[in-house]
mmCIF file of C-alpha atoms in Angstrom:
data_model
loop_
_atom_site.group_PDB
_atom_site.id
_atom_site.type_symbol
_atom_site.label_atom_id
_atom_site.label_comp_id
_atom_site.label_asym_id
_atom_site.label_seq_id
_atom_site.Cartn_x
_atom_site.Cartn_y
_atom_site.Cartn_z
ATOM 1 C CA MET H 51 6.874 -4.481 -39.135
ATOM 2 C CA VAL H 52 5.596 -3.617 -35.785
ATOM 3 C CA ALA H 53 4.363 -0.543 -34.800
ATOM 4 C CA TRP H 54 3.092 -1.509 -31.153
ATOM 5 C CA THR H 55 4.941 -0.492 -28.174
ATOM 6 C CA ARG H 56 5.048 -2.766 -26.031
ATOM 7 C CA GLY H 57 2.805 0.508 -23.370
ATOM 8 C CA ARG H 58 -0.459 1.235 -25.846
ATOM 9 C CA VAL H 59 -1.394 -2.241 -25.171
ATOM 10 C CA SER H 60 -0.386 -2.799 -21.958
ATOM 11 C CA GLN H 61 -2.672 1.037 -20.540
ATOM 12 C CA ALA H 62 -5.040 -1.431 -20.322
ATOM 13 C CA MET H 63 -2.715 -3.071 -17.629
ATOM 14 C CA LEU H 64 -2.048 -0.161 -16.509
ATOM 15 C CA PHE H 65 -5.197 0.964 -15.341
ATOM 16 C CA THR H 66 -5.639 -1.989 -14.465
ATOM 17 C CA LEU H 67 -2.649 -1.805 -11.052
ATOM 18 C CA ALA H 68 -3.817 1.693 -10.096
ATOM 19 C CA SER H 69 -7.129 0.793 -9.730
ATOM 20 C CA VAL H 70 -7.037 -2.508 -7.682
ATOM 21 C CA GLY H 71 -5.176 -0.678 -5.991
ATOM 22 C CA ALA H 72 -4.800 3.128 -6.291
ATOM 23 C CA PHE H 73 -7.581 5.775 -6.660
ATOM 24 C CA ASP H 74 -5.989 6.997 -3.620
ATOM 25 C CA HIS H 75 -8.204 9.350 -3.828
ATOM 26 C CA SER H 76 -10.869 7.881 -3.960
ATOM 27 C CA GLU H 77 -12.535 8.046 -0.174
ATOM 28 C CA ALA H 78 -13.165 11.780 -1.911
ATOM 29 C CA ILE H 79 -14.625 10.528 -4.441
ATOM 30 C CA ALA H 80 -16.965 8.812 -2.973
ATOM 31 C CA ASP H 81 -17.853 12.397 -0.923
ATOM 32 C CA GLY H 82 -18.946 13.356 -4.497
ATOM 33 C CA PHE H 83 -21.398 11.355 -5.056
ATOM 34 C CA LEU H 84 -22.240 10.040 -2.551
ATOM 35 C CA GLY H 85 -23.306 13.672 -0.961
ATOM 36 C CA ARG H 86 -21.559 13.878 2.025
ATOM 37 C CA GLY H 87 -21.564 17.227 3.191
ATOM 38 C CA LYS H 88 -24.215 17.765 1.501
ATOM 39 C CA PRO H 89 -27.856 19.361 3.357
ATOM 40 C CA ALA H 90 -30.002 17.163 3.781
ATOM 41 C CA LYS H 91 -33.484 17.423 2.700
ATOM 42 C CA LYS H 92 -36.234 19.029 3.910
ATOM 43 C CA ALA H 93 -39.330 17.826 4.697
ATOM 44 C CA GLU H 94 -42.191 17.153 1.901
ATOM 45 C CA ALA H 95 -44.729 19.696 4.017
ATOM 46 C CA ALA H 96 -48.108 17.760 5.265
ATOM 47 C CA PRO H 97 -50.944 18.786 2.947
ATOM 48 C CA SER H 98 -54.186 20.938 4.543
ATOM 49 C CA LYS H 99 -56.735 20.428 5.412
ATOM 50 C CA ASP H 100 -58.508 22.116 2.662
ATOM 51 C CA GLN H 101 -56.087 20.093 0.262
ATOM 52 C CA ALA H 102 -57.250 16.289 -1.236
ATOM 53 C CA PRO H 103 -55.130 14.231 -0.269
ATOM 54 C CA PRO H 104 -52.362 12.654 -3.377
ATOM 55 C CA ALA H 105 -54.972 9.948 -5.283
ATOM 56 C CA ALA H 106 -53.220 6.357 -4.797
ATOM 57 C CA TYR H 107 -51.783 4.904 -7.209
ATOM 58 C CA LYS H 108 -53.106 1.268 -8.222
ATOM 59 C CA GLN H 109 -51.654 -1.636 -9.607
ATOM 60 C CA ASP H 110 -53.223 -1.952 -12.609
ATOM 61 C CA ASP H 111 -51.867 1.854 -13.727
ATOM 62 C CA VAL H 112 -48.260 1.039 -13.318
ATOM 63 C CA PRO H 113 -47.255 0.336 -17.065
ATOM 64 C CA LYS H 114 -45.846 -3.128 -16.126
ATOM 65 C CA LEU H 115 -41.546 -3.577 -17.488
ATOM 66 C CA GLU H 116 -41.169 -6.221 -20.620
ATOM 67 C CA MET H 117 -37.714 -7.927 -21.535
ATOM 68 C CA THR H 118 -36.662 -7.366 -24.706
ATOM 69 C CA ARG H 119 -34.438 -9.567 -26.516
ATOM 70 C CA ILE H 120 -31.324 -8.305 -27.953
ATOM 71 C CA PRO H 121 -31.408 -8.069 -31.888
ATOM 72 C CA VAL H 122 -27.780 -11.234 -32.836
ATOM 73 C CA ASN H 123 -27.611 -11.358 -36.305
ATOM 74 C CA PRO H 124 -26.315 -7.772 -37.919
ATOM 75 C CA GLU H 125 -28.999 -7.352 -40.151
ATOM 76 C CA ASP H 126 -31.405 -7.426 -37.629
ATOM 77 C CA ALA H 127 -32.799 -3.555 -36.316
ATOM 78 C CA ILE H 128 -31.396 -2.965 -33.231
ATOM 79 C CA ALA H 129 -33.264 0.505 -33.294
ATOM 80 C CA THR H 130 -36.177 1.804 -35.781
ATOM 81 C CA VAL H 131 -36.735 5.486 -36.815
ATOM 82 C CA ASN H 132 -39.704 6.494 -38.446
ATOM 83 C CA GLY H 133 -40.150 2.801 -40.217
ATOM 84 C CA GLN H 134 -37.006 3.315 -40.923
ATOM 85 C CA LYS H 135 -33.755 0.471 -39.513
ATOM 86 C CA ILE H 136 -30.955 1.136 -37.702
ATOM 87 C CA SER H 137 -28.757 -2.008 -38.123
ATOM 88 C CA ARG H 138 -27.066 -4.269 -35.418
ATOM 89 C CA GLN H 139 -23.612 -4.104 -38.090
ATOM 90 C CA GLN H 140 -24.549 -0.109 -38.430
ATOM 91 C CA LEU H 141 -24.197 -0.166 -34.579
ATOM 92 C CA ALA H 142 -21.275 -2.015 -34.911
ATOM 93 C CA ASP H 143 -19.367 -0.222 -37.448
ATOM 94 C CA GLU H 144 -19.685 2.463 -35.483
ATOM 95 C CA CYS H 145 -18.638 1.624 -32.477
ATOM 96 C CA VAL H 146 -15.121 -0.269 -33.539
ATOM 97 C CA ALA H 147 -14.735 3.356 -35.675
ATOM 98 C CA ARG H 148 -15.463 5.257 -32.011
ATOM 99 C CA GLN H 149 -13.210 3.172 -29.636
ATOM 100 C CA GLY H 150 -12.737 0.138 -31.031
ATOM 101 C CA GLU H 151 -8.828 -0.133 -31.542
ATOM 102 C CA GLU H 152 -9.240 0.898 -27.810
ATOM 103 C CA ILE H 153 -11.068 -1.876 -26.499
ATOM 104 C CA LEU H 154 -10.027 -4.854 -28.863
ATOM 105 C CA ASP H 155 -6.412 -3.416 -26.564
ATOM 106 C CA THR H 156 -8.321 -4.672 -24.040
ATOM 107 C CA LEU H 157 -9.770 -8.353 -25.150
ATOM 108 C CA ILE H 158 -5.416 -8.586 -25.787
ATOM 109 C CA ALA H 159 -4.411 -8.280 -22.902
ATOM 110 C CA ARG H 160 -7.014 -9.936 -21.423
ATOM 111 C CA SER H 161 -6.730 -12.856 -24.105
ATOM 112 C CA LEU H 162 -2.866 -13.583 -23.186
ATOM 113 C CA ILE H 163 -3.804 -13.550 -19.389
ATOM 114 C CA ASP H 164 -6.208 -15.833 -19.758
ATOM 115 C CA GLN H 165 -3.734 -18.168 -22.086
ATOM 116 C CA ALA H 166 -1.155 -17.415 -19.671
ATOM 117 C CA LEU H 167 -3.303 -19.104 -16.396
ATOM 118 C CA ARG H 168 -4.006 -21.998 -18.564
ATOM 119 C CA ALA H 169 -1.023 -22.985 -19.520
ATOM 120 C CA LYS H 170 -0.389 -23.243 -15.836
ATOM 121 C CA LYS H 171 -3.346 -24.870 -14.204
ATOM 122 C CA LEU H 172 -4.112 -21.665 -12.430
ATOM 123 C CA GLU H 173 -7.548 -19.935 -12.697
ATOM 124 C CA VAL H 174 -9.580 -16.747 -10.648
ATOM 125 C CA THR H 175 -12.786 -17.779 -8.960
ATOM 126 C CA ALA H 176 -15.767 -15.262 -8.374
ATOM 127 C CA VAL H 177 -15.770 -15.716 -4.980
ATOM 128 C CA GLU H 178 -11.819 -14.123 -5.817
ATOM 129 C CA ILE H 179 -13.515 -11.863 -7.285
ATOM 130 C CA ASP H 180 -16.477 -10.293 -5.056
ATOM 131 C CA ASN H 181 -14.216 -10.788 -2.336
ATOM 132 C CA GLU H 182 -11.167 -8.247 -3.916
ATOM 133 C CA ILE H 183 -14.027 -5.368 -4.911
ATOM 134 C CA GLU H 184 -15.208 -5.874 -0.881
ATOM 135 C CA ASN H 185 -11.803 -5.560 -0.410
ATOM 136 C CA VAL H 186 -11.438 -2.325 -2.337
ATOM 137 C CA ALA H 187 -14.899 -1.141 -1.328
ATOM 138 C CA GLN H 188 -14.079 -0.764 2.296
ATOM 139 C CA ASN H 189 -9.376 -0.785 2.648
ATOM 140 C CA VAL H 190 -9.038 1.005 -0.427
ATOM 141 C CA ALA H 191 -12.378 3.681 -1.153
ATOM 142 C CA HIS H 192 -13.829 3.562 2.285
ATOM 143 C CA VAL H 193 -17.782 2.632 1.623
ATOM 144 C CA GLY H 194 -20.045 -0.021 1.241
ATOM 145 C CA ARG H 195 -19.974 -2.488 -1.683
ATOM 146 C CA GLU H 196 -23.020 -1.532 -3.130
ATOM 147 C CA ALA H 197 -21.922 2.266 -2.669
ATOM 148 C CA TRP H 198 -18.017 2.159 -4.190
ATOM 149 C CA LEU H 199 -19.705 0.074 -7.503
ATOM 150 C CA ARG H 200 -22.578 2.858 -7.667
ATOM 151 C CA THR H 201 -19.301 5.585 -7.982
ATOM 152 C CA LEU H 202 -17.532 3.835 -10.616
ATOM 153 C CA ALA H 203 -20.809 3.110 -12.548
ATOM 154 C CA LYS H 204 -21.789 7.179 -11.905
ATOM 155 C CA GLU H 205 -18.060 8.715 -11.704
ATOM 156 C CA ARG H 206 -16.118 6.371 -14.227
ATOM 157 C CA ASN H 207 -18.562 5.096 -16.131
ATOM 158 C CA ILE H 208 -17.390 1.082 -15.658
ATOM 159 C CA SER H 209 -20.552 -0.517 -15.358
ATOM 160 C CA PRO H 210 -19.998 -3.948 -12.528
ATOM 161 C CA THR H 211 -19.780 -6.324 -14.769
ATOM 162 C CA GLN H 212 -16.987 -4.204 -16.421
ATOM 163 C CA TYR H 213 -15.173 -3.660 -12.730
ATOM 164 C CA ALA H 214 -15.194 -7.639 -12.075
ATOM 165 C CA ARG H 215 -14.520 -8.713 -15.910
ATOM 166 C CA ASP H 216 -11.502 -5.818 -16.827
ATOM 167 C CA ILE H 217 -10.526 -4.968 -14.019
ATOM 168 C CA ILE H 218 -10.876 -6.693 -10.983
ATOM 169 C CA TYR H 219 -10.104 -10.417 -13.186
ATOM 170 C CA PRO H 220 -6.947 -9.250 -14.674
ATOM 171 C CA ALA H 221 -5.941 -8.143 -11.470
ATOM 172 C CA LEU H 222 -6.152 -10.662 -9.561
ATOM 173 C CA ALA H 223 -4.438 -12.920 -12.361
ATOM 174 C CA LEU H 224 -1.463 -11.315 -12.624
ATOM 175 C CA ARG H 225 -0.854 -11.851 -8.586
ATOM 176 C CA LYS H 226 -0.990 -15.599 -8.816
ATOM 177 C CA LEU H 227 1.179 -15.309 -11.943
ATOM 178 C CA ALA H 228 3.265 -12.722 -10.817
ATOM 179 C CA ASN H 229 3.797 -14.482 -6.875
ATOM 180 C CA ASN H 230 6.974 -16.176 -7.052
ATOM 181 C CA ARG H 231 8.646 -13.333 -8.845
ATOM 182 C CA VAL H 232 8.633 -11.558 -5.681
ATOM 183 C CA GLN H 233 12.055 -11.643 -3.234
ATOM 184 C CA ILE H 234 12.787 -9.213 -0.449
ATOM 185 C CA THR H 235 16.215 -9.069 0.485
ATOM 186 C CA ALA H 236 17.517 -8.091 3.129
ATOM 187 C CA GLU H 237 18.485 -4.579 1.369
ATOM 188 C CA ASP H 238 14.788 -3.960 1.041
ATOM 189 C CA MET H 239 13.593 -4.105 4.186
ATOM 190 C CA ARG H 240 15.805 -1.458 5.316
ATOM 191 C CA ASP H 241 15.462 1.064 2.656
ATOM 192 C CA SER H 242 11.637 0.163 3.713
ATOM 193 C CA PHE H 243 12.900 1.244 6.716
ATOM 194 C CA GLU H 244 14.220 3.999 6.718
ATOM 195 C CA ALA H 245 11.509 4.955 3.603
ATOM 196 C CA GLN H 246 8.655 5.320 6.160
ATOM 197 C CA TYR H 247 10.255 5.959 9.811
ATOM 198 C CA GLY H 248 12.952 7.865 8.168
ATOM 199 C CA GLU H 249 13.986 11.605 8.696
ATOM 200 C CA LYS H 250 11.591 13.567 5.380
ATOM 201 C CA ILE H 251 12.272 16.246 2.672
ATOM 202 C CA ARG H 252 9.637 18.861 3.108
ATOM 203 C CA CYS H 253 10.039 20.922 -1.231
ATOM 204 C CA ARG H 254 8.805 22.937 -3.546
ATOM 205 C CA LEU H 255 8.221 22.067 -6.956
ATOM 206 C CA ILE H 256 9.202 22.959 -10.113
ATOM 207 C CA MET H 257 8.210 20.676 -13.132
ATOM 208 C CA VAL H 258 9.434 22.013 -17.011
ATOM 209 C CA ASP H 259 8.746 19.486 -20.185
ATOM 210 C CA LYS H 260 12.065 20.359 -21.597
ATOM 211 C CA LEU H 261 15.805 21.446 -19.975
ATOM 212 C CA PRO H 262 16.225 24.141 -21.814
ATOM 213 C CA ALA H 263 13.413 25.296 -20.326
ATOM 214 C CA ALA H 264 14.804 24.147 -16.645
ATOM 215 C CA GLN H 265 18.825 25.111 -17.086
ATOM 216 C CA GLY H 266 16.550 28.530 -18.167
ATOM 217 C CA ILE H 267 15.006 28.433 -14.278
ATOM 218 C CA TRP H 268 18.149 28.107 -13.050
ATOM 219 C CA GLU H 269 19.890 30.613 -14.235
ATOM 220 C CA GLU H 270 17.230 32.913 -12.767
ATOM 221 C CA LEU H 271 17.275 30.812 -9.270
ATOM 222 C CA ARG H 272 21.284 31.685 -9.378
ATOM 223 C CA LYS H 273 20.454 35.807 -9.775
ATOM 224 C CA ASN H 274 17.026 35.397 -7.212
ATOM 225 C CA PRO H 275 17.513 32.447 -5.387
ATOM 226 C CA GLY H 276 14.492 33.716 -3.761
ATOM 227 C CA GLY H 277 11.744 33.953 -6.237
ATOM 228 C CA PHE H 278 11.222 30.005 -6.638
ATOM 229 C CA GLU H 279 7.390 29.941 -5.882
ATOM 230 C CA LYS H 280 6.835 33.116 -8.298
ATOM 231 C CA LEU H 281 8.362 30.820 -10.947
ATOM 232 C CA ALA H 282 6.958 27.953 -9.345
ATOM 233 C CA GLN H 283 3.265 29.858 -10.086
ATOM 234 C CA GLU H 284 4.042 30.734 -13.647
ATOM 235 C CA ARG H 285 6.229 28.728 -14.749
ATOM 236 C CA SER H 286 5.824 24.995 -13.156
ATOM 237 C CA MET H 287 3.436 22.027 -15.435
ATOM 238 C CA ASP H 288 2.339 20.596 -11.852
ATOM 239 C CA ALA H 289 -1.216 21.567 -11.558
ATOM 240 C CA GLY H 290 -1.256 20.376 -7.854
ATOM 241 C CA SER H 291 1.362 22.564 -6.672
ATOM 242 C CA ARG H 292 1.579 25.229 -8.659
ATOM 243 C CA SER H 293 -0.768 27.295 -6.951
ATOM 244 C CA LEU H 294 0.691 26.083 -3.679
ATOM 245 C CA GLY H 295 3.993 28.068 -5.624
ATOM 246 C CA GLY H 296 5.319 24.200 -5.803
ATOM 247 C CA LEU H 297 4.813 23.116 -2.240
ATOM 248 C CA LEU H 298 4.392 19.160 -2.328
ATOM 249 C CA ALA H 299 1.612 17.968 0.230
ATOM 250 C CA GLU H 300 3.660 15.511 1.091
ATOM 251 C CA PRO H 301 6.608 14.893 2.101
ATOM 252 C CA ILE H 302 10.344 12.710 0.356
ATOM 253 C CA SER H 303 11.015 10.310 1.616
ATOM 254 C CA ARG H 304 14.210 8.400 1.332
ATOM 255 C CA HIS H 305 14.357 5.263 -1.268
ATOM 256 C CA ALA H 306 10.797 6.094 -2.383
ATOM 257 C CA HIS H 307 9.494 5.642 -6.066
ATOM 258 C CA PRO H 308 10.467 7.361 -7.842
ATOM 259 C CA ARG H 309 14.177 6.433 -6.868
ATOM 260 C CA ASN H 310 15.875 8.645 -9.338
ATOM 261 C CA VAL H 311 13.984 11.373 -7.979
ATOM 262 C CA SER H 312 14.238 11.026 -3.850
ATOM 263 C CA ASP H 313 17.804 9.874 -4.426
ATOM 264 C CA ALA H 314 17.874 13.287 -6.185
ATOM 265 C CA ALA H 315 17.075 15.479 -3.454
ATOM 266 C CA PHE H 316 18.943 12.912 -0.375
ATOM 267 C CA ARG H 317 22.323 12.979 -2.024
ATOM 268 C CA GLN H 318 21.863 17.002 -2.668
ATOM 269 C CA LEU H 319 19.357 18.335 0.034
ATOM 270 C CA VAL H 320 20.753 16.497 2.984
ATOM 271 C CA ASP H 321 23.645 14.665 2.911
ATOM 272 C CA GLY H 322 25.429 16.628 0.686
ATOM 273 C CA ASP H 323 29.399 15.706 0.300
ATOM 274 C CA THR H 324 30.056 12.623 2.011
ATOM 275 C CA LEU H 325 34.005 13.951 1.786
ATOM 276 C CA ASP H 326 33.679 17.443 2.840
ATOM 277 C CA LYS H 327 33.949 17.954 6.398
ATOM 278 C CA ASP H 328 32.795 21.268 6.993
ATOM 279 C CA PRO H 329 29.633 21.481 9.113
ATOM 280 C CA SER H 330 29.241 25.334 6.572
ATOM 281 C CA HIS H 331 29.029 23.217 3.021
ATOM 282 C CA LYS H 332 26.567 21.009 4.150
ATOM 283 C CA PRO H 333 22.834 21.591 3.050
ATOM 284 C CA LYS H 334 21.069 23.339 4.310
ATOM 285 C CA ASP H 335 16.826 24.908 4.382
ATOM 286 C CA GLY H 336 16.982 27.136 0.739
ATOM 287 C CA ASP H 337 18.882 24.979 -1.218
ATOM 288 C CA PHE H 338 17.499 23.526 -5.237
ATOM 289 C CA THR H 339 18.241 20.795 -6.706
ATOM 290 C CA GLY H 340 19.761 21.344 -10.606
ATOM 291 C CA PRO H 341 17.428 19.213 -12.987
ATOM 292 C CA ILE H 342 16.143 16.059 -12.036
ATOM 293 C CA GLN H 343 14.584 14.181 -15.665
ATOM 294 C CA VAL H 344 11.419 12.535 -14.217
ATOM 295 C CA ALA H 345 10.221 11.293 -17.657
ATOM 296 C CA GLU H 346 10.954 11.832 -21.597
ATOM 297 C CA SER H 347 9.744 14.729 -21.167
ATOM 298 C CA THR H 348 9.085 15.411 -18.055
ATOM 299 C CA TRP H 349 12.400 17.854 -16.211
ATOM 300 C CA ILE H 350 12.003 19.056 -12.062
ATOM 301 C CA ILE H 351 14.085 21.163 -9.651
ATOM 302 C CA LEU H 352 13.208 20.687 -6.071
ATOM 303 C CA LYS H 353 13.444 23.378 -3.281
ATOM 304 C CA ARG H 354 14.196 21.811 -0.145
ATOM 305 C CA GLU H 355 11.493 24.048 2.348
ATOM 306 C CA GLY H 356 12.645 21.875 5.519
ATOM 307 C CA ILE H 357 13.712 18.206 7.264
ATOM 308 C CA ILE H 358 11.084 16.382 8.941
ATOM 309 C CA GLU H 359 13.184 14.344 12.301
ATOM 310 C CA GLY H 360 12.004 10.517 11.623
ATOM 311 C CA ASN H 361 10.977 8.508 14.838
ATOM 312 C CA LYS H 362 14.213 7.703 16.488
ATOM 313 C CA ASN H 363 11.968 5.277 19.089
ATOM 314 C CA ALA H 364 11.203 3.057 15.900
ATOM 315 C CA ASN H 365 13.550 -0.631 16.356
ATOM 316 C CA PRO H 366 13.587 -1.856 13.064
ATOM 317 C CA LYS H 367 14.409 -5.569 14.982
ATOM 318 C CA ASP H 368 10.859 -4.954 16.575
ATOM 319 C CA GLU H 369 8.309 -7.758 15.788
ATOM 320 C CA ARG H 370 5.499 -5.107 14.570
ATOM 321 C CA ILE H 371 7.686 -2.730 12.070
ATOM 322 C CA ARG H 372 9.082 -5.716 10.652
ATOM 323 C CA LYS H 373 6.020 -6.490 9.223
ATOM 324 C CA ASN H 374 4.379 -2.998 8.414
ATOM 325 C CA VAL H 375 7.615 -3.489 6.462
ATOM 326 C CA TYR H 376 7.804 -6.310 4.825
ATOM 327 C CA ASP H 377 4.127 -5.876 4.559
ATOM 328 C CA MET H 378 5.187 -2.163 1.981
ATOM 329 C CA ILE H 379 8.207 -3.750 0.526
ATOM 330 C CA TYR H 380 5.993 -6.950 -0.745
ATOM 331 C CA GLU H 381 3.155 -4.640 -2.508
ATOM 332 C CA VAL H 382 5.551 -1.997 -4.410
ATOM 333 C CA LYS H 383 7.330 -5.306 -5.355
ATOM 334 C CA LEU H 384 4.368 -7.126 -5.814
ATOM 335 C CA LYS H 385 3.246 -4.285 -7.770
ATOM 336 C CA GLU H 386 6.461 -4.927 -10.047
ATOM 337 C CA ALA H 387 6.467 -8.169 -10.573
ATOM 338 C CA MET H 388 2.863 -7.451 -12.257
ATOM 339 C CA THR H 389 4.007 -5.198 -14.995
ATOM 340 C CA THR H 390 7.087 -7.398 -15.439
ATOM 341 C CA THR H 391 4.897 -10.405 -15.841
ATOM 342 C CA PHE H 392 2.640 -8.854 -18.184
ATOM 343 C CA GLY H 393 5.497 -7.225 -20.360
ATOM 344 C CA ASP H 394 7.164 -10.344 -21.273
ATOM 345 C CA LEU H 395 3.649 -12.103 -22.335
ATOM 346 C CA MET H 396 3.397 -9.207 -24.646
ATOM 347 C CA ASP H 397 7.046 -9.927 -25.853
ATOM 348 C CA SER H 398 6.341 -13.825 -25.919
ATOM 349 C CA ALA H 399 3.205 -13.326 -27.536
ATOM 350 C CA SER H 400 2.278 -13.951 -31.940
ATOM 351 C CA ILE H 401 0.013 -10.663 -32.247
ATOM 352 C CA ASP H 402 -2.075 -10.293 -35.767
ATOM 353 C CA ASN H 403 -3.921 -7.396 -35.045
ATOM 354 C CA LYS H 404 -6.447 -6.710 -38.498
ATOM 355 C CA LEU H 405 -8.155 -3.854 -37.585
ATOM 356 C CA THR H 406 -4.891 -1.423 -37.050
ATOM 357 C CA GLY H 407 -2.483 -3.472 -39.592
ATOM 358 C CA HIS H 408 0.055 -4.204 -37.100
ATOM 359 C CA VAL H 409 1.921 -7.236 -36.222
ATOM 360 C CA LYS H 410 4.149 -8.424 -33.349
ATOM 361 C CA LEU H 411 6.472 -11.864 -33.555
ATOM 362 C CA ALA H 412 6.831 -13.884 -31.128
ATOM 363 C CA ASN H 413 9.508 -13.747 -28.890
ATOM 364 C CA GLU H 414 10.393 -9.819 -30.227
ATOM 365 C CA LYS H 415 10.732 -7.315 -28.207
ATOM 366 C CA LEU H 416 8.330 -4.658 -27.831
ATOM 367 C CA PRO H 417 10.839 -0.899 -27.373
ATOM 368 C CA ASP H 418 9.014 0.408 -24.041
ATOM 369 C CA ASN H 419 6.619 4.391 -24.841
ATOM 370 C CA GLN H 420 8.628 5.495 -21.862
ATOM 371 C CA LEU H 421 11.951 5.886 -19.874
ATOM 372 C CA ASP H 422 12.355 3.569 -16.566
ATOM 373 C CA ALA H 423 14.184 3.846 -13.567
ATOM 374 C CA ASN H 424 16.957 4.696 -15.364
ATOM 375 C CA VAL H 425 16.936 8.172 -16.091
ATOM 376 C CA GLN H 426 19.226 10.174 -14.494
ATOM 377 C CA LEU H 427 19.786 12.638 -12.371
ATOM 378 C CA MET H 428 21.553 16.327 -14.611
ATOM 379 C CA SER H 429 23.593 17.776 -12.712
ATOM 380 C CA ASP H 430 25.057 14.199 -11.717
ATOM 381 C CA PRO H 431 27.182 12.747 -13.816
ATOM 382 C CA SER H 432 28.985 10.388 -12.000
ATOM 383 C CA GLY H 433 24.884 9.373 -11.622
ATOM 384 C CA ALA H 434 25.409 6.036 -13.445
ATOM 385 C CA GLN H 435 26.887 4.217 -10.816
ATOM 386 C CA ASP H 436 24.296 4.832 -8.852
ATOM 387 C CA GLN H 437 21.648 2.999 -11.266
ATOM 388 C CA ALA H 438 22.718 0.809 -14.098
ATOM 389 C CA GLY H 439 22.417 1.673 -17.942
ATOM 390 C CA ALA H 440 23.142 5.271 -19.883
ATOM 391 C CA GLN H 441 21.952 8.934 -19.818
ATOM 392 C CA PRO H 442 18.490 8.764 -22.243
ATOM 393 C CA LYS H 443 20.483 9.717 -25.768
ATOM 394 C CA ALA H 444 18.306 13.781 -25.349
ATOM 395 C CA ALA H 445 20.215 13.750 -22.665
ATOM 396 C CA GLN H 446 23.455 13.016 -24.766
ATOM 397 C CA ALA H 447 23.049 15.231 -27.348
ATOM 398 C CA ASN H 448 24.429 17.911 -26.682
ATOM 399 C CA ALA H 449 26.497 19.051 -22.881
ATOM 400 C CA PRO H 450 24.464 21.182 -20.611
ATOM 401 C CA LYS H 451 25.456 24.388 -19.941
ATOM 402 C CA LEU H 452 24.186 25.164 -16.794
ATOM 403 C CA PRO H 453 24.811 27.555 -14.198
ATOM 404 C CA THR H 454 26.380 27.106 -10.346
ATOM 405 C CA PRO H 455 22.797 29.316 -9.061
ATOM 406 C CA ALA H 456 23.465 31.385 -5.286
ATOM 407 C CA ALA H 457 21.613 28.618 -3.431
ATOM 408 C CA ALA H 458 22.843 26.060 -4.836
ATOM 409 C CA SER H 459 24.519 23.727 -2.428
ATOM 410 C CA ALA H 460 28.797 22.541 -2.453
ATOM 411 C CA ASP H 461 27.568 19.591 -3.641
ATOM 412 C CA VAL H 462 25.303 20.803 -6.734
ATOM 413 C CA VAL H 463 28.345 23.334 -7.166
ATOM 414 C CA ASN H 464 30.952 20.524 -8.254
ATOM 415 C CA GLN H 465 28.642 18.331 -9.261
ATOM 416 C CA VAL H 466 28.005 21.869 -11.959
ATOM 417 C CA GLU H 467 31.529 22.579 -12.128
ATOM 418 C CA SER H 468 32.393 19.141 -13.766
ATOM 419 C CA LEU H 469 29.492 18.724 -15.587
ATOM 420 C CA LYS H 470 31.102 21.687 -17.415
ATOM 421 C CA ARG H 471 34.588 19.862 -17.979
ATOM 422 C CA ALA H 472 32.609 16.294 -19.384
ATOM 423 C CA PRO H 473 33.304 16.077 -23.015
ATOM 424 C CA VAL H 474 30.857 15.409 -24.421
ATOM 425 C CA LYS H 475 30.224 11.727 -25.919
ATOM 426 C CA ARG H 476 29.020 11.316 -29.581
#
């Protein structure tokens, strides 16, 4: 009876969350459409003595703007072509056929949020919306308010009204609804401190969409560990790093999100086997991980290029540092709580979508349309101890036959061997 997934209707909200706190490349976007770095327009040459000056416009020569009322009745003409009428109903039908599902999903999401605000006697004021637009423009996009709104209109076809109504308002509303869910523990503070001030790994990456492809690349790396860059250029799906031989622009921090990636990277490329005291077995530059599942159809292999030492002078008890750490983890946890809050609203709602024919009953939990953070490192059979939950079904279907790359660390070798011996659970 239910054909939806929670993720389908959540796409509008995911865009909302990303838009308010993300647009990490906003400054680059602003540079493009604001014309920064472009040559200045040449000054117009003054008219010569023999050249007549341009005629001055008279007020009567300028056509006047007249306000036109937009037709509201379905049969009213929204346009006429050679006397033939195009009705408002025809326009509405065409719009529904082209983008009806997407727009309706946005309206459903906004309706759920409105109802939740009223139930908790909360509200989002016009002043709060105005202040948030100003905040995003200055602190995220690093441009003025008007310039930021022009950017959205030109580069993303989002009008100021749409931006306030469909992006800023839902995000502020979800912040208020989710605020009481945020709890920060001592462990959160410690992990956040290590992420900001601890050591980091400079890595190269190869990304593929299937486990067999990742295994095949592992076999090639076993035979030729030095061929990582070439394989990344030829086979990696990651457009951002492919041309650079898989080199990531930013290093990987300990405890960074997604945790299954950073935990696997540090376990295999930095920490190694904590029980092995032989220093020659410790991970080193040039080592690479086994395949790591990032999402349902995304697998990566990471190669260690180097270690960036942490800030040894940073003191976790310093009040300024503690505030920075707290603010960072609070924003991360708030975003997670906002996503969870909206998911709960979707789960508890009764929705009858006449446009698509989909029906969702109240309190009927919808499946997510993507894997969560419980995806595991494929070469680590004990990975379930790090995060609760079983490995994805795709990972259980067949026991991976992973080779032992020559440049793999001792920890990875032991994991591979134990995985080869592990029985297949069916």
